Amino acid sequence: QVQLLESDPGLVKPSQTLSLTCTVSGGSIIGRDFAWTWIRRPHGKGLEWMGVVASDGSTHYSPSLESRISISRDMANNRLLLQLSSVTPEDTAVYYCVTAKLNGLAHPEYWGQGTQVTVSS
């Protein structure tokens, strides 16, 4: 079974770049079997889809974030990476790494436990 673990970035100050990693075990980020996604949840609000690395390796981002976001795969370390630049307190949220299996009859989703990101001076 696929397991995902997000890094703990600590406190991030306004205007800085948020960098997160998602360490993957039980599956490979190389290949066409999975899509790799970052999702976040601000306190008291719903889940927000941020972007995805599709099975063909292409990236697709939320229009509200596309000017600031970059998602990529770290092939050597089997990790999914997130960078979000020019952060503000409104970027404070729990951030989740999520993958969905695309092949076969079943299409399970696997979620990391989430990591709290606080943007504050």
Coordinates of N, CA, C and O in Angstrom, one line a residue:
Q1 N 0.8 -1.2 0.0 CA 0.0 0.0 0.0 C 0.9 1.2 0.0 O 1.9 1.3 0.7
V2 N 0.5 2.2 -0.7 CA 1.2 3.5 -0.8 C 1.1 4.3 0.5 O 0.0 4.4 1.1
Q3 N 2.2 4.8 0.9 CA 2.2 5.7 2.1 C 2.9 7.0 1.8 O 3.9 7.0 1.1
L4 N 2.4 8.1 2.3 CA 2.9 9.4 2.0 C 3.2 10.1 3.3 O 2.4 10.0 4.3
L5 N 4.2 10.9 3.3 CA 4.6 11.7 4.5 C 5.1 13.0 4.1 O 6.1 13.2 3.4
E6 N 4.4 14.1 4.6 CA 4.8 15.5 4.3 C 5.8 15.9 5.3 O 5.8 15.6 6.4
S7 N 6.7 16.8 4.8 CA 7.7 17.4 5.7 C 7.1 18.5 6.5 O 6.0 19.0 6.3
D8 N 7.8 18.9 7.6 CA 7.4 20.0 8.5 C 8.2 21.2 8.1 O 9.4 21.2 8.5
P9 N 7.6 22.2 7.5 CA 8.4 23.4 7.1 C 8.7 24.3 8.3 O 9.6 25.3 8.1
G10 N 8.1 24.2 9.4 CA 8.2 25.2 10.4 C 7.4 26.5 10.1 O 6.6 26.5 9.2
L11 N 7.8 27.5 10.7 CA 7.2 28.8 10.5 C 7.7 29.5 9.2 O 8.9 29.5 9.0
V12 N 6.8 30.0 8.4 CA 7.2 30.6 7.2 C 6.8 32.1 7.3 O 5.6 32.4 7.6
K13 N 7.7 33.0 6.9 CA 7.4 34.4 7.0 C 6.7 34.9 5.7 O 7.0 34.4 4.6
P14 N 5.9 36.0 5.9 CA 5.3 36.6 4.7 C 6.4 37.0 3.6 O 7.4 37.5 4.0
S15 N 6.0 36.8 2.4 CA 6.8 37.1 1.2 C 7.9 36.0 0.9 O 8.5 36.0 -0.2
Q16 N 8.1 35.1 1.8 CA 9.0 34.0 1.5 C 8.4 32.9 0.7 O 7.2 32.9 0.4
T17 N 9.2 31.9 0.3 CA 8.7 30.8 -0.5 C 8.6 29.6 0.4 O 9.5 29.2 1.2
L18 N 7.4 29.0 0.4 CA 7.1 27.7 1.1 C 7.6 26.6 0.3 O 7.3 26.5 -0.9
S19 N 8.4 25.7 0.9 CA 8.9 24.5 0.2 C 8.5 23.3 1.0 O 8.8 23.2 2.2
L20 N 7.8 22.3 0.4 CA 7.3 21.1 1.1 C 7.8 19.9 0.3 O 7.9 20.0 -1.0
T21 N 8.0 18.8 0.9 CA 8.3 17.6 0.3 C 7.3 16.5 0.8 O 6.9 16.5 1.9
C22 N 7.0 15.6 -0.1 CA 6.2 14.4 0.2 C 7.0 13.2 -0.1 O 7.3 12.9 -1.3
T23 N 7.4 12.4 0.9 CA 8.1 11.2 0.7 C 7.2 10.1 0.5 O 6.2 9.8 1.2
V24 N 7.4 9.3 -0.6 CA 6.6 8.3 -1.1 C 7.2 6.9 -0.8 O 8.4 6.7 -1.1
S25 N 6.4 6.0 -0.2 CA 6.8 4.6 -0.1 C 5.7 3.7 -0.6 O 4.5 4.1 -0.5
G26 N 6.1 2.5 -1.0 CA 5.1 1.6 -1.6 C 4.6 1.8 -3.0 O 3.7 1.2 -3.5
G27 N 5.2 2.8 -3.6 CA 4.9 3.1 -5.0 C 6.0 4.0 -5.6 O 6.8 4.6 -4.8
S28 N 6.0 4.2 -6.8 CA 7.0 5.0 -7.5 C 6.3 6.2 -8.2 O 5.3 6.1 -8.8
I29 N 7.0 7.4 -8.1 CA 6.5 8.5 -8.8 C 6.8 8.5 -10.3 O 6.3 9.3 -11.0
I30 N 7.6 7.5 -10.7 CA 7.9 7.4 -12.1 C 6.9 6.4 -12.7 O 6.6 5.3 -12.1
G31 N 6.4 6.7 -13.8 CA 5.5 5.8 -14.5 C 4.1 6.5 -14.7 O 4.0 7.7 -14.4
R32 N 3.2 5.7 -15.1 CA 1.9 6.3 -15.5 C 0.7 5.7 -14.7 O -0.4 5.9 -15.0
D33 N 1.0 5.1 -13.5 CA 0.0 4.5 -12.7 C -0.7 5.4 -11.7 O -1.8 5.1 -11.3
F34 N -0.1 6.5 -11.4 CA -0.6 7.4 -10.4 C -0.6 8.9 -10.9 O 0.3 9.3 -11.7
A35 N -1.5 9.7 -10.3 CA -1.4 11.1 -10.4 C -1.0 11.7 -9.0 O -1.5 11.1 -8.0
W36 N -0.3 12.7 -8.9 CA 0.3 13.2 -7.7 C -0.2 14.6 -7.4 O 0.0 15.5 -8.3
T37 N -0.8 14.9 -6.3 CA -1.6 16.1 -6.0 C -1.2 16.7 -4.7 O -0.9 16.0 -3.7
W38 N -1.2 18.0 -4.6 CA -1.2 18.8 -3.4 C -2.6 19.4 -3.1 O -3.1 20.0 -4.0
I39 N -3.1 19.2 -1.9 CA -4.3 19.8 -1.5 C -4.1 20.4 -0.1 O -3.3 20.0 0.7
R40 N -4.8 21.5 0.1 CA -4.7 22.2 1.4 C -6.0 22.5 2.0 O -7.0 22.6 1.3
R41 N -6.0 22.7 3.4 CA -7.3 23.0 4.1 C -7.0 24.1 5.1 O -6.4 23.9 6.1
P42 N -7.4 25.4 4.8 CA -7.3 26.4 5.8 C -8.2 26.1 7.0 O -9.3 25.5 6.8
H43 N -7.9 26.6 8.2 CA -8.7 26.3 9.3 C -10.1 26.9 9.1 O -10.3 28.0 8.8
G44 N -11.1 26.0 9.4 CA -12.5 26.4 9.3 C -13.0 26.4 7.9 O -14.2 26.8 7.7
K45 N -12.2 26.0 6.9 CA -12.6 26.1 5.5 C -12.5 24.7 4.9 O -12.0 23.7 5.5
G46 N -13.0 24.6 3.7 CA -12.9 23.3 3.0 C -11.6 23.0 2.3 O -10.7 23.9 2.3
L47 N -11.5 21.9 1.7 CA -10.3 21.5 1.0 C -10.1 22.3 -0.3 O -11.1 22.5 -1.0
E48 N -8.9 22.6 -0.6 CA -8.6 23.4 -1.8 C -7.6 22.6 -2.6 O -6.5 22.3 -2.2
W49 N -8.0 22.2 -3.8 CA -7.0 21.6 -4.8 C -6.0 22.6 -5.3 O -6.4 23.7 -5.7
M50 N -4.7 22.3 -5.2 CA -3.7 23.2 -5.6 C -3.1 22.9 -6.9 O -2.9 23.8 -7.7
G51 N -2.8 21.7 -7.2 CA -2.3 21.3 -8.5 C -1.9 19.8 -8.5 O -2.0 19.1 -7.5
V52 N -1.5 19.4 -9.7 CA -1.2 17.9 -9.9 C -0.1 17.7 -10.9 O 0.1 18.5 -11.8
V53 N 0.6 16.6 -10.6 CA 1.5 16.1 -11.7 C 0.7 14.9 -12.2 O 0.4 13.9 -11.5
A54 N 0.3 15.0 -13.5 CA -0.5 13.9 -14.1 C 0.4 12.7 -14.4 O 1.6 12.7 -14.3
S55 N -0.3 11.6 -14.9 CA 0.4 10.4 -15.1 C 1.4 10.5 -16.2 O 2.4 9.7 -16.3
D56 N 1.2 11.5 -17.1 CA 2.2 11.7 -18.2 C 3.3 12.6 -17.9 O 4.1 13.0 -18.7
G57 N 3.3 13.1 -16.6 CA 4.3 14.0 -16.1 C 4.0 15.5 -16.3 O 4.7 16.3 -15.8
S58 N 2.9 15.8 -16.9 CA 2.5 17.2 -17.1 C 2.0 17.8 -15.8 O 1.4 17.0 -15.0
T59 N 2.1 19.1 -15.6 CA 1.6 19.7 -14.4 C 0.4 20.6 -14.7 O 0.3 21.2 -15.8
H60 N -0.5 20.7 -13.8 CA -1.7 21.5 -13.9 C -2.0 22.1 -12.5 O -2.0 21.5 -11.5
Y61 N -2.3 23.5 -12.5 CA -2.4 24.2 -11.3 C -3.7 24.9 -11.2 O -4.4 25.2 -12.2
S62 N -4.2 25.1 -9.9 CA -5.3 26.0 -9.7 C -5.1 27.4 -10.3 O -4.0 27.9 -10.1
P63 N -6.1 27.9 -11.0 CA -5.9 29.2 -11.6 C -5.6 30.3 -10.5 O -4.8 31.3 -10.8
S64 N -6.1 30.1 -9.3 CA -5.8 31.1 -8.3 C -4.4 31.1 -7.7 O -4.0 32.0 -7.0
L65 N -3.7 30.0 -8.1 CA -2.3 29.9 -7.5 C -1.3 29.8 -8.6 O -0.1 29.8 -8.3
E66 N -1.6 29.7 -9.9 CA -0.7 29.3 -10.9 C 0.5 30.3 -11.1 O 1.5 29.9 -11.5
S67 N 0.3 31.6 -10.6 CA 1.4 32.5 -10.7 C 2.4 32.3 -9.7 O 3.5 32.9 -9.7
R68 N 2.1 31.5 -8.6 CA 3.0 31.4 -7.5 C 3.5 29.9 -7.2 O 4.3 29.7 -6.4
I69 N 2.9 28.9 -7.9 CA 3.0 27.6 -7.5 C 3.9 26.8 -8.5 O 3.9 27.1 -9.7
S70 N 4.6 25.8 -7.9 CA 5.4 24.9 -8.7 C 5.3 23.5 -8.1 O 5.6 23.4 -6.9
I71 N 4.9 22.5 -8.8 CA 4.9 21.1 -8.3 C 5.8 20.3 -9.2 O 5.7 20.4 -10.4
S72 N 6.6 19.5 -8.6 CA 7.6 18.7 -9.4 C 7.8 17.3 -8.7 O 7.5 17.2 -7.5
R73 N 8.4 16.4 -9.4 CA 8.8 15.1 -8.9 C 10.3 15.1 -8.7 O 11.1 15.4 -9.6
D74 N 10.7 14.6 -7.6 CA 12.1 14.3 -7.3 C 12.4 12.8 -7.5 O 12.1 12.0 -6.7
M75 N 12.8 12.5 -8.7 CA 12.9 11.1 -9.2 C 13.9 10.3 -8.3 O 13.7 9.2 -8.0
A76 N 15.1 10.9 -8.0 CA 16.1 10.2 -7.3 C 15.7 9.8 -5.9 O 16.2 8.8 -5.4
N77 N 14.8 10.6 -5.3 CA 14.5 10.3 -3.9 C 13.0 9.9 -3.7 O 12.5 9.8 -2.6
N78 N 12.3 9.7 -4.8 CA 10.9 9.2 -4.8 C 10.1 10.2 -4.0 O 9.3 9.8 -3.1
R79 N 10.2 11.5 -4.3 CA 9.4 12.5 -3.5 C 8.6 13.4 -4.5 O 9.0 13.6 -5.6
L80 N 7.6 13.9 -3.9 CA 6.8 15.0 -4.6 C 7.1 16.3 -3.9 O 7.1 16.4 -2.7
L81 N 7.4 17.3 -4.7 CA 7.8 18.6 -4.2 C 6.8 19.7 -4.5 O 6.1 19.7 -5.5
L82 N 6.7 20.7 -3.5 CA 5.8 21.8 -3.7 C 6.6 23.1 -3.4 O 7.3 23.1 -2.3
Q83 N 6.5 24.1 -4.2 CA 7.0 25.4 -3.9 C 5.9 26.4 -4.1 O 5.2 26.4 -5.2
L84 N 5.7 27.3 -3.1 CA 4.7 28.3 -3.2 C 5.3 29.6 -2.8 O 5.7 29.8 -1.6
S85 N 5.5 30.5 -3.7 CA 6.2 31.8 -3.5 C 5.3 32.9 -3.0 O 4.1 32.8 -3.0
S86 N 5.9 33.9 -2.5 CA 5.2 35.1 -2.0 C 4.1 34.8 -1.1 O 2.9 35.3 -1.3
V87 N 4.3 34.0 -0.1 CA 3.2 33.6 0.8 C 2.7 34.7 1.7 O 3.4 35.7 2.0
T88 N 1.5 34.6 2.0 CA 0.8 35.6 2.9 C 0.1 34.8 4.1 O 0.1 33.5 4.0
P89 N -0.4 35.4 5.1 CA -1.1 34.7 6.1 C -2.3 33.9 5.6 O -2.7 32.9 6.3
E90 N -2.8 34.3 4.5 CA -3.9 33.5 3.9 C -3.5 32.2 3.4 O -4.4 31.3 3.1
D91 N -2.2 31.9 3.3 CA -1.7 30.6 2.9 C -1.6 29.7 4.1 O -1.2 28.5 3.9
T92 N -1.9 30.1 5.3 CA -1.8 29.3 6.4 C -2.9 28.2 6.3 O -4.1 28.5 6.1
A93 N -2.5 26.9 6.4 CA -3.4 25.8 6.2 C -2.7 24.5 6.5 O -1.4 24.5 6.8
V94 N -3.4 23.4 6.6 CA -2.8 22.1 6.6 C -2.7 21.6 5.2 O -3.6 21.7 4.4
Y95 N -1.5 21.2 4.8 CA -1.2 20.8 3.5 C -1.0 19.3 3.4 O -0.4 18.7 4.2
Y96 N -1.7 18.7 2.3 CA -1.7 17.3 2.2 C -1.1 16.9 0.8 O -1.4 17.5 -0.2
C97 N -0.4 15.8 0.8 CA 0.1 15.2 -0.4 C -0.9 14.0 -0.7 O -1.2 13.2 0.3
V98 N -1.4 13.9 -1.9 CA -2.4 12.9 -2.2 C -2.1 12.3 -3.5 O -1.7 13.0 -4.5
T99 N -2.2 11.0 -3.6 CA -2.1 10.3 -4.9 C -3.3 9.5 -5.2 O -4.0 8.9 -4.3
A100 N -3.6 9.3 -6.4 CA -4.7 8.5 -6.9 C -4.2 7.5 -7.9 O -3.5 7.9 -8.9
K101 N -4.6 6.2 -7.7 CA -4.2 5.2 -8.7 C -5.2 5.3 -9.9 O -6.4 5.4 -9.7
L102 N -4.6 5.2 -11.1 CA -5.4 5.4 -12.3 C -5.7 4.1 -13.0 O -6.7 4.1 -13.8
N103 N -4.9 3.1 -12.8 CA -5.0 1.9 -13.6 C -5.9 0.9 -12.8 O -6.0 0.9 -11.5
G104 N -6.5 -0.1 -13.5 CA -7.2 -1.1 -12.9 C -8.7 -0.8 -12.7 O -9.2 0.3 -13.0
L105 N -9.4 -1.7 -12.1 CA -10.9 -1.5 -11.8 C -11.1 -0.6 -10.6 O -12.1 0.1 -10.6
A106 N -10.3 -0.6 -9.6 CA -10.4 0.2 -8.5 C -9.5 1.4 -8.6 O -8.4 1.3 -9.2
H107 N -9.8 2.6 -8.0 CA -9.0 3.8 -8.1 C -8.9 4.4 -6.7 O -9.5 5.4 -6.5
P108 N -8.2 3.7 -5.9 CA -8.0 4.2 -4.5 C -7.2 5.5 -4.4 O -6.4 5.8 -5.3
E109 N -7.5 6.3 -3.4 CA -6.7 7.5 -3.1 C -5.9 7.2 -1.8 O -6.4 6.6 -0.9
Y110 N -4.7 7.8 -1.8 CA -3.8 7.7 -0.6 C -3.5 9.1 -0.2 O -3.0 9.9 -1.0
W111 N -3.7 9.4 1.1 CA -3.4 10.7 1.7 C -2.3 10.6 2.7 O -2.2 9.7 3.5
G112 N -1.4 11.6 2.7 CA -0.5 11.8 3.8 C -1.3 12.3 5.0 O -2.5 12.7 5.0
Q113 N -0.6 12.4 6.2 CA -1.3 12.8 7.4 C -1.5 14.3 7.4 O -2.3 14.8 8.3
G114 N -0.8 15.1 6.6 CA -0.9 16.5 6.5 C 0.1 17.2 7.4 O 0.6 16.6 8.4
T115 N 0.5 18.4 7.0 CA 1.4 19.2 7.8 C 0.9 20.6 7.9 O 0.4 21.2 7.0
Q116 N 1.0 21.1 9.1 CA 0.5 22.5 9.4 C 1.6 23.5 8.9 O 2.7 23.4 9.3
V117 N 1.1 24.4 8.1 CA 1.9 25.5 7.6 C 1.4 26.8 8.2 O 0.2 27.1 7.9
T118 N 2.1 27.5 8.9 CA 1.7 28.8 9.4 C 2.6 29.9 8.9 O 3.8 29.9 8.9
V119 N 1.9 30.9 8.2 CA 2.6 32.1 7.7 C 2.4 33.2 8.6 O 1.3 33.7 8.8
S120 N 3.5 33.7 9.2 CA 3.4 34.8 10.2 C 4.7 35.4 10.4 O 5.8 34.8 10.3
S121 N 4.7 36.7 10.7 CA 5.9 37.4 11.0 C 6.3 37.3 12.4 O 7.3 37.8 12.8

